[in-house]
Coordinates of C-alpha atoms in Angstrom, one line a residue:
N1 CA -23.8 28.0 -29.2
N2 CA -21.8 26.6 -26.3
T3 CA -23.2 28.9 -23.6
S4 CA -26.8 27.8 -24.0
P5 CA -28.5 26.0 -21.1
E6 CA -29.5 23.2 -23.5
Y7 CA -25.9 22.6 -24.3
A8 CA -24.9 22.5 -20.6
V9 CA -27.7 20.0 -19.9
K10 CA -26.8 17.8 -22.9
K11 CA -23.1 17.8 -21.9
H12 CA -23.9 16.9 -18.3
V13 CA -26.4 14.2 -19.1
G14 CA -24.3 12.8 -21.8
G15 CA -26.2 13.4 -25.0
G16 CA -29.7 13.8 -23.9
I17 CA -32.4 11.3 -22.8
F18 CA -31.9 9.1 -25.9
M19 CA -28.3 8.2 -25.6
S20 CA -26.6 6.1 -28.2
V21 CA -27.4 2.4 -27.6
K22 CA -24.2 1.5 -29.3
K23 CA -22.3 3.6 -26.7
L24 CA -24.1 2.0 -23.8
L25 CA -24.0 -1.6 -25.1
G26 CA -20.4 -1.5 -26.4
A27 CA -17.5 -3.7 -25.4
A28 CA -17.3 -2.1 -22.0
A29 CA -20.8 -3.2 -21.1
W30 CA -20.2 -6.8 -22.2
K31 CA -17.0 -7.0 -20.3
G32 CA -18.8 -5.7 -17.2
L33 CA -21.6 -8.2 -17.7
L34 CA -19.1 -11.1 -18.0
L35 CA -17.3 -9.9 -14.9
A36 CA -20.6 -9.5 -13.0
V37 CA -21.7 -13.1 -14.0
V38 CA -18.4 -14.6 -13.0
T39 CA -18.4 -12.7 -9.7
L40 CA -22.0 -13.7 -9.0
L41 CA -21.3 -17.4 -9.6
L42 CA -18.2 -17.2 -7.3
L43 CA -20.2 -15.4 -4.6
L44 CA -23.1 -17.8 -4.8
A45 CA -20.8 -20.8 -4.6
A46 CA -19.2 -19.3 -1.5
A47 CA -22.6 -18.6 0.0
A48 CA -23.8 -22.2 -0.7
L49 CA -20.6 -23.5 0.8
M50 CA -21.1 -21.4 3.9
L51 CA -24.7 -22.6 4.2
Q52 CA -23.7 -26.3 3.7
R53 CA -20.9 -26.1 6.3
G54 CA -23.2 -24.4 8.8
L55 CA -21.2 -21.2 9.1
V56 CA -24.4 -19.2 8.6
G57 CA -27.9 -20.1 9.3
E58 CA -30.5 -20.9 6.7
S59 CA -32.4 -17.8 7.7
A60 CA -29.5 -15.7 6.2
A61 CA -29.7 -17.4 2.8
S62 CA -31.7 -14.7 1.1
A63 CA -29.5 -12.0 2.6
L64 CA -26.4 -13.7 1.3
V65 CA -27.9 -14.1 -2.2
C66 CA -29.0 -10.4 -2.3
A67 CA -25.5 -9.3 -1.1
A68 CA -24.0 -11.5 -3.9
Y69 CA -26.2 -9.8 -6.5
V70 CA -25.4 -6.3 -5.2
A71 CA -21.6 -7.0 -5.1
A72 CA -21.6 -8.6 -8.6
V73 CA -23.5 -5.7 -10.2
M74 CA -21.3 -3.2 -8.5
I75 CA -18.1 -4.8 -9.6
G76 CA -19.3 -5.3 -13.2
G77 CA -20.8 -1.8 -13.3
R78 CA -17.6 -0.2 -12.1
S79 CA -15.6 -2.1 -14.6
A80 CA -17.8 -1.0 -17.4
I81 CA -17.7 2.6 -16.2
R82 CA -13.9 2.6 -16.1
S83 CA -13.6 1.4 -19.7
S84 CA -16.4 3.4 -21.3
S85 CA -16.9 7.0 -22.3
A86 CA -20.7 6.8 -21.6
P87 CA -22.0 8.5 -18.4
P88 CA -21.5 6.4 -15.3
L89 CA -25.1 5.8 -14.1
P90 CA -26.6 4.7 -17.5
Q91 CA -23.5 2.5 -18.1
S92 CA -24.0 0.7 -14.8
L93 CA -27.7 0.4 -15.4
A94 CA -27.0 -1.1 -18.8
V95 CA -24.9 -3.8 -17.2
A96 CA -27.7 -4.4 -14.6
V97 CA -30.4 -4.7 -17.3
C98 CA -28.3 -7.3 -19.1
L99 CA -27.6 -9.2 -15.9
Y100 CA -31.3 -9.1 -15.1
A101 CA -32.1 -10.6 -18.5
V102 CA -29.6 -13.4 -17.9
V103 CA -31.2 -14.0 -14.4
W104 CA -34.6 -14.2 -16.0
L105 CA -33.4 -16.6 -18.7
V106 CA -32.0 -18.9 -16.0
A107 CA -35.2 -18.6 -14.0
I108 CA -37.4 -19.5 -16.9
G109 CA -35.2 -22.3 -18.1
G110 CA -34.6 -23.9 -14.7
E111 CA -36.7 -25.0 -11.8
T112 CA -36.0 -22.0 -9.6
D113 CA -38.9 -20.1 -8.0
F114 CA -38.2 -16.5 -9.0
A115 CA -41.6 -15.4 -7.8
A116 CA -40.7 -16.0 -4.2
H117 CA -37.8 -13.6 -4.0
G118 CA -38.1 -11.8 -7.4
P119 CA -38.7 -8.3 -6.1
L120 CA -35.9 -8.6 -3.6
L121 CA -33.5 -9.8 -6.3
T122 CA -34.7 -7.0 -8.7
G123 CA -34.0 -4.4 -6.0
A124 CA -30.6 -5.9 -5.3
I125 CA -29.6 -5.9 -9.0
F126 CA -30.7 -2.3 -9.7
G127 CA -29.6 -1.1 -6.3
G128 CA -26.1 -2.4 -7.0
A129 CA -26.2 -0.6 -10.4
V130 CA -27.2 2.7 -8.7
L131 CA -24.4 2.3 -6.1
A132 CA -21.9 1.6 -8.9
G133 CA -23.0 4.6 -10.9
L134 CA -23.4 7.3 -8.3
P135 CA -19.7 7.9 -7.5
G136 CA -19.1 8.9 -11.1
R137 CA -16.0 8.5 -13.1
K138 CA -12.7 8.4 -11.2
K139 CA -10.1 10.7 -12.7
G140 CA -6.8 8.9 -13.6
K141 CA -3.4 9.7 -12.4
R142 CA -1.8 13.0 -13.5
Q143 CA 0.9 12.6 -16.0
A144 CA 4.2 14.4 -15.5
G145 CA 4.6 17.5 -17.7
T146 CA 6.2 16.9 -21.1
R147 CA 9.9 17.8 -21.4
R148 CA 11.5 19.6 -24.3
A149 CA 13.8 17.7 -26.7
G150 CA 17.2 17.2 -25.1
E151 CA 16.0 18.0 -21.6
R152 CA 17.0 15.3 -19.1
P153 CA 14.7 14.2 -16.2
R154 CA 15.4 15.6 -12.8
R155 CA 17.1 13.4 -10.3
A156 CA 15.5 12.9 -6.9
T157 CA 17.7 14.4 -4.2
A158 CA 17.5 14.8 -0.5
H159 CA 15.8 18.0 0.6
G160 CA 15.5 19.2 -3.0
R161 CA 19.2 20.2 -3.3
R162 CA 21.8 19.0 -5.8

């Protein structure tokens, strides 16, 4: 029955609480993750260069890193949302969870001190995902109406006259 409240909730949420993992972690999520990682590396390199050249003070380092994480997750999340049929917020959160796993793997394998700024970076990653998912899905451009066979396209004229 398409008029039941359960159907309306299921349609709005996108298949219920347990959505298809295959739908969330499809090609769109991996492309979004790749874009997020590349963006993050570029932004962190730019932040390091600005710190080295003295354009910003060392006290702004953590703010620059958090801004880089937020921007990277937003860009990767929006990319995944555009190319997926999954609901926007879970799709951007899937990208954030994958990026979070990558960050943890780097932190465990390297000599970085994730404990010092871990909660701040976690908030930046998932805050960026929420910011990416809240606007929803953007509707595409409207297509011109279909013409019948043999009908020619209208010419653009001044003031709508021929």
